[in-house]
mmCIF file with all atom_site columns, C-alpha atoms in Angstrom:
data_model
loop_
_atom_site.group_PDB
_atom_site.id
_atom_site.type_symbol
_atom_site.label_atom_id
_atom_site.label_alt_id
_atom_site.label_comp_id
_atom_site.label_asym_id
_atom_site.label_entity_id
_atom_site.label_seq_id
_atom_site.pdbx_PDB_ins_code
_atom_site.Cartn_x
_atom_site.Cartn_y
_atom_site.Cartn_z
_atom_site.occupancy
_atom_site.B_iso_or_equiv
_atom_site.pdbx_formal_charge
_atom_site.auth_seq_id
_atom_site.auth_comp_id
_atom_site.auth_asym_id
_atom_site.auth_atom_id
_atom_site.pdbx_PDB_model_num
ATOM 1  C CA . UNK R 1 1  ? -3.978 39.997 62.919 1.00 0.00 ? 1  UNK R CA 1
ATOM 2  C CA . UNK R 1 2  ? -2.821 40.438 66.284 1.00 0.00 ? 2  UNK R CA 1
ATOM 3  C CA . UNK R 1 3  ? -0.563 37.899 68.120 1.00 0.00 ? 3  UNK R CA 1
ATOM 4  C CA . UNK R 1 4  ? -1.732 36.471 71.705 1.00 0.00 ? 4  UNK R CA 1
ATOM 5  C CA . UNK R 1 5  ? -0.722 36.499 74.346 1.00 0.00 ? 5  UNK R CA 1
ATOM 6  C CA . UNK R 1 6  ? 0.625  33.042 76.506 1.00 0.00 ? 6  UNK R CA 1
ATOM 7  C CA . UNK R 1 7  ? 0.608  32.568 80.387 1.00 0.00 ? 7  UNK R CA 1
ATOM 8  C CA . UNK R 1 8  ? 2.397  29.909 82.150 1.00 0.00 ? 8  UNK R CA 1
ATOM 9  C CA . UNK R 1 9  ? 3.493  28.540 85.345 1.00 0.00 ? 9  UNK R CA 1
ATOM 10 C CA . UNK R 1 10 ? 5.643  25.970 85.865 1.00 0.00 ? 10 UNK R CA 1
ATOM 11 C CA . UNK R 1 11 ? 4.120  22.938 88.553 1.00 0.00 ? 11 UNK R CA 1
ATOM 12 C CA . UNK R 1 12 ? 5.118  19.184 89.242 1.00 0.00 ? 12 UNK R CA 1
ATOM 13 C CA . UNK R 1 13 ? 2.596  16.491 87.626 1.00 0.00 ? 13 UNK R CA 1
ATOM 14 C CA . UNK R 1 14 ? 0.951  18.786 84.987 1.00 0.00 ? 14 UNK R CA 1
ATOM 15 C CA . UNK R 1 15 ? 1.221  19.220 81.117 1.00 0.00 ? 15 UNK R CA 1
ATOM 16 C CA . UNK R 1 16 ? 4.746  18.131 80.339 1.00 0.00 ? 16 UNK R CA 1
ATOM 17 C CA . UNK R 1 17 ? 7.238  20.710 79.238 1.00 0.00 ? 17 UNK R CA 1
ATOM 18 C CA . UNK R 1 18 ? 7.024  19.150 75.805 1.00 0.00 ? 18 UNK R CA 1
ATOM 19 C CA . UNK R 1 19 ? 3.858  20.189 74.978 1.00 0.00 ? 19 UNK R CA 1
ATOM 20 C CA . UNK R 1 20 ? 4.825  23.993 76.086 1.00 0.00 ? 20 UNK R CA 1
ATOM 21 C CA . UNK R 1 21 ? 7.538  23.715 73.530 1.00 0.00 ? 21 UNK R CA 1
ATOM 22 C CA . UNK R 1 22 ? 4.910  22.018 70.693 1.00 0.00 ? 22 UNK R CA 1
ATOM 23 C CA . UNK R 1 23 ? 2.967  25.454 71.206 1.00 0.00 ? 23 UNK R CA 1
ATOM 24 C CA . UNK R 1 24 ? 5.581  28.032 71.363 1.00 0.00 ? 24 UNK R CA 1
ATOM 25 C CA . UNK R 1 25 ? 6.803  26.807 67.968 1.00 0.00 ? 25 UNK R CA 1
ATOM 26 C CA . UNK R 1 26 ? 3.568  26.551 66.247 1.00 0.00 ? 26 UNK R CA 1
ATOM 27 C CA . UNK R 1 27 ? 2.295  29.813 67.197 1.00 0.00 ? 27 UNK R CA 1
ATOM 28 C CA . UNK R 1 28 ? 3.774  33.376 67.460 1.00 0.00 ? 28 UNK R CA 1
ATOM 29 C CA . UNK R 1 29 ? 2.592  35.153 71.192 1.00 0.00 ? 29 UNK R CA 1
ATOM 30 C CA . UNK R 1 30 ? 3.007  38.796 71.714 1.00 0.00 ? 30 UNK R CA 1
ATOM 31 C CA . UNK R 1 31 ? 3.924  38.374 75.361 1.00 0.00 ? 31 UNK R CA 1
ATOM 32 C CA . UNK R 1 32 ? 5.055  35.909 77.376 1.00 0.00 ? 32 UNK R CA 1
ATOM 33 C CA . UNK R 1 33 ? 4.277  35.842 81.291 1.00 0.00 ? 33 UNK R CA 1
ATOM 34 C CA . UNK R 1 34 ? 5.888  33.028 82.892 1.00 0.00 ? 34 UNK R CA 1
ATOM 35 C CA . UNK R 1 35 ? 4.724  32.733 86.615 1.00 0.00 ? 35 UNK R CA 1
ATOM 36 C CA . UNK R 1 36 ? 7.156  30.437 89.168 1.00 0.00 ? 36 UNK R CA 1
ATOM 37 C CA . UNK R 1 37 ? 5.913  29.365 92.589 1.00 0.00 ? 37 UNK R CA 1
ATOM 38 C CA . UNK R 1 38 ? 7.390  29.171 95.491 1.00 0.00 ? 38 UNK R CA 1
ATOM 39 C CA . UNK R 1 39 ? 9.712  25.556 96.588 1.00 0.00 ? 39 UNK R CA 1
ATOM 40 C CA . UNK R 1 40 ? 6.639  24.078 98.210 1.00 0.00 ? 40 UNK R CA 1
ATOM 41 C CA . UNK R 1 41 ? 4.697  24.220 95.609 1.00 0.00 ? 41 UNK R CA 1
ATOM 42 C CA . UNK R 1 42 ? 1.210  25.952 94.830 1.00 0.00 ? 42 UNK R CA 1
ATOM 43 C CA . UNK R 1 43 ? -1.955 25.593 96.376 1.00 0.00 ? 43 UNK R CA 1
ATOM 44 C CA . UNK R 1 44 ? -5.076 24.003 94.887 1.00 0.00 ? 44 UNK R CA 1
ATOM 45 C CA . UNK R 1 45 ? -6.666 26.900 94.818 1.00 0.00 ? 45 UNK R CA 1
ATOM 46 C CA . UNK R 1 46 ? -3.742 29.276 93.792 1.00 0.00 ? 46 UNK R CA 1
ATOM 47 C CA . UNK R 1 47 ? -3.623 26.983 90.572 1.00 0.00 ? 47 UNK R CA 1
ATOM 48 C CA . UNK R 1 48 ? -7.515 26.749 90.306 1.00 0.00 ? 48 UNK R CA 1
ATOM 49 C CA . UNK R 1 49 ? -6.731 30.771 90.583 1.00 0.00 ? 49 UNK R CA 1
ATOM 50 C CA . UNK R 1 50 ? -3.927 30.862 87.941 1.00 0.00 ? 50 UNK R CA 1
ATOM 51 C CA . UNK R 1 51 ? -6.087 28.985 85.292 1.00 0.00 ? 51 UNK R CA 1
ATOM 52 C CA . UNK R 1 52 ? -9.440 31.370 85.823 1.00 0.00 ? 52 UNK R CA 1
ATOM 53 C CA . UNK R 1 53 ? -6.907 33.660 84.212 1.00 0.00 ? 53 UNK R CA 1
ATOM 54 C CA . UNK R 1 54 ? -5.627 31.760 81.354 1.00 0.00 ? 54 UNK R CA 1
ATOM 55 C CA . UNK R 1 55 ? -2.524 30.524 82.602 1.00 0.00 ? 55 UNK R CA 1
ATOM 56 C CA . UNK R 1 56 ? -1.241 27.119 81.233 1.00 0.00 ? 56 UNK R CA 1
ATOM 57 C CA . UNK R 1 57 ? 0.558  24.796 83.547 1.00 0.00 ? 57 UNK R CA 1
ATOM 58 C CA . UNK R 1 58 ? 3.686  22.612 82.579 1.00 0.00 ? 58 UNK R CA 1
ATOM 59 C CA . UNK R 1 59 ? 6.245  20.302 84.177 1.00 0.00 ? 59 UNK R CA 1
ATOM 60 C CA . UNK R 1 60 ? 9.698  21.528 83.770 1.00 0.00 ? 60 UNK R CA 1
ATOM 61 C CA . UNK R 1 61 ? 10.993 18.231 84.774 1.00 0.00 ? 61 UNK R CA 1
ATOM 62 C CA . UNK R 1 62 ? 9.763  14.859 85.512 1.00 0.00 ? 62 UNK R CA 1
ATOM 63 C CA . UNK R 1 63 ? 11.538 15.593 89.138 1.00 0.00 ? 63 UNK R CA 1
ATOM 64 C CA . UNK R 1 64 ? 10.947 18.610 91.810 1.00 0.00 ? 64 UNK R CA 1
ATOM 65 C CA . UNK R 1 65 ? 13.213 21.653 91.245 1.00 0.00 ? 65 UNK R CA 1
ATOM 66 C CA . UNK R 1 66 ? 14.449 24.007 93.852 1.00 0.00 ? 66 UNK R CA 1
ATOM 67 C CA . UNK R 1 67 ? 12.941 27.617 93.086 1.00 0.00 ? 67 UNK R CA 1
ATOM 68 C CA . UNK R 1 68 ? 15.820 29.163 91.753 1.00 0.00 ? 68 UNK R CA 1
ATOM 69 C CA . UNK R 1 69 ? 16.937 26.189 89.892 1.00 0.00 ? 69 UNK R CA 1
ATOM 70 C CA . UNK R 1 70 ? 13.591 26.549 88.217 1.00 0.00 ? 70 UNK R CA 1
ATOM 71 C CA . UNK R 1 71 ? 13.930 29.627 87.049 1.00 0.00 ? 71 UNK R CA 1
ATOM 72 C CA . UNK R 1 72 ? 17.116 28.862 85.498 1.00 0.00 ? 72 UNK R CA 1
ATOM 73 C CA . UNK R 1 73 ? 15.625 26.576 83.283 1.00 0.00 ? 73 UNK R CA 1
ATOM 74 C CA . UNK R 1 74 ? 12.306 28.156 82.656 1.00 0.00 ? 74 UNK R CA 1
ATOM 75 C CA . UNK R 1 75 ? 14.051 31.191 81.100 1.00 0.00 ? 75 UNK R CA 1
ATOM 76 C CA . UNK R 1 76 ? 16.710 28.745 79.660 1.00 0.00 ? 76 UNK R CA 1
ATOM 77 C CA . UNK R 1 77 ? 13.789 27.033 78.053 1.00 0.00 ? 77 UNK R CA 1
ATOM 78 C CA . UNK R 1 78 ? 12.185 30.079 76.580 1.00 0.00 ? 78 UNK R CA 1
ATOM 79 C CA . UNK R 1 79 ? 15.422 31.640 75.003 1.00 0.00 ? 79 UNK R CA 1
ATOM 80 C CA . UNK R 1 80 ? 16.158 28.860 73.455 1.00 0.00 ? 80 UNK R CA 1
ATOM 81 C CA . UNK R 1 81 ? 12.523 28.686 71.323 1.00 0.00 ? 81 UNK R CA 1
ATOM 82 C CA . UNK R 1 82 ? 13.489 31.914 69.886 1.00 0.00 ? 82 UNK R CA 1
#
């Protein structure tokens, strides 16, 4: 059986974090693409875009991080669920 693969990008007032870590553990992925936007935030449409393509969206944190901070923690986040 072949494994999936799981897109996500990281956005304020979404899915919280917690649920991206309920689904990593359950399930196995192939590839992981993890997409991070720029300090202002996406676009309605750019997220509209992001999720025509099968991209999940999750709140790092309950507050705003700068980009880099972000990305800190997003990868943090990942290598930590194995």
């Amino acid at each position: 059986k072949a494994l999936a693969d799981k897109n996500i990008f990281f956005e304020a007032g979404v899915d919280s974090v917690k649920v991206l870590i309920s689904e990593m553990t359950s399930k196995k992925y192939q590839h992981v693409t993890l997409l991070f936007g720029p300090e202002g935030g996406l676009s309605d449409a750019e997220m509209a875009s992001l999720h025509a393509r099968g991209f999940g969206s999750y709140a790092l944190t309950p507050s705003i991080l700068r980009s880099q901070d972000a990305v800190l923690v997003g990868l943090g986040l990942l290598r930590s669920l194995g």
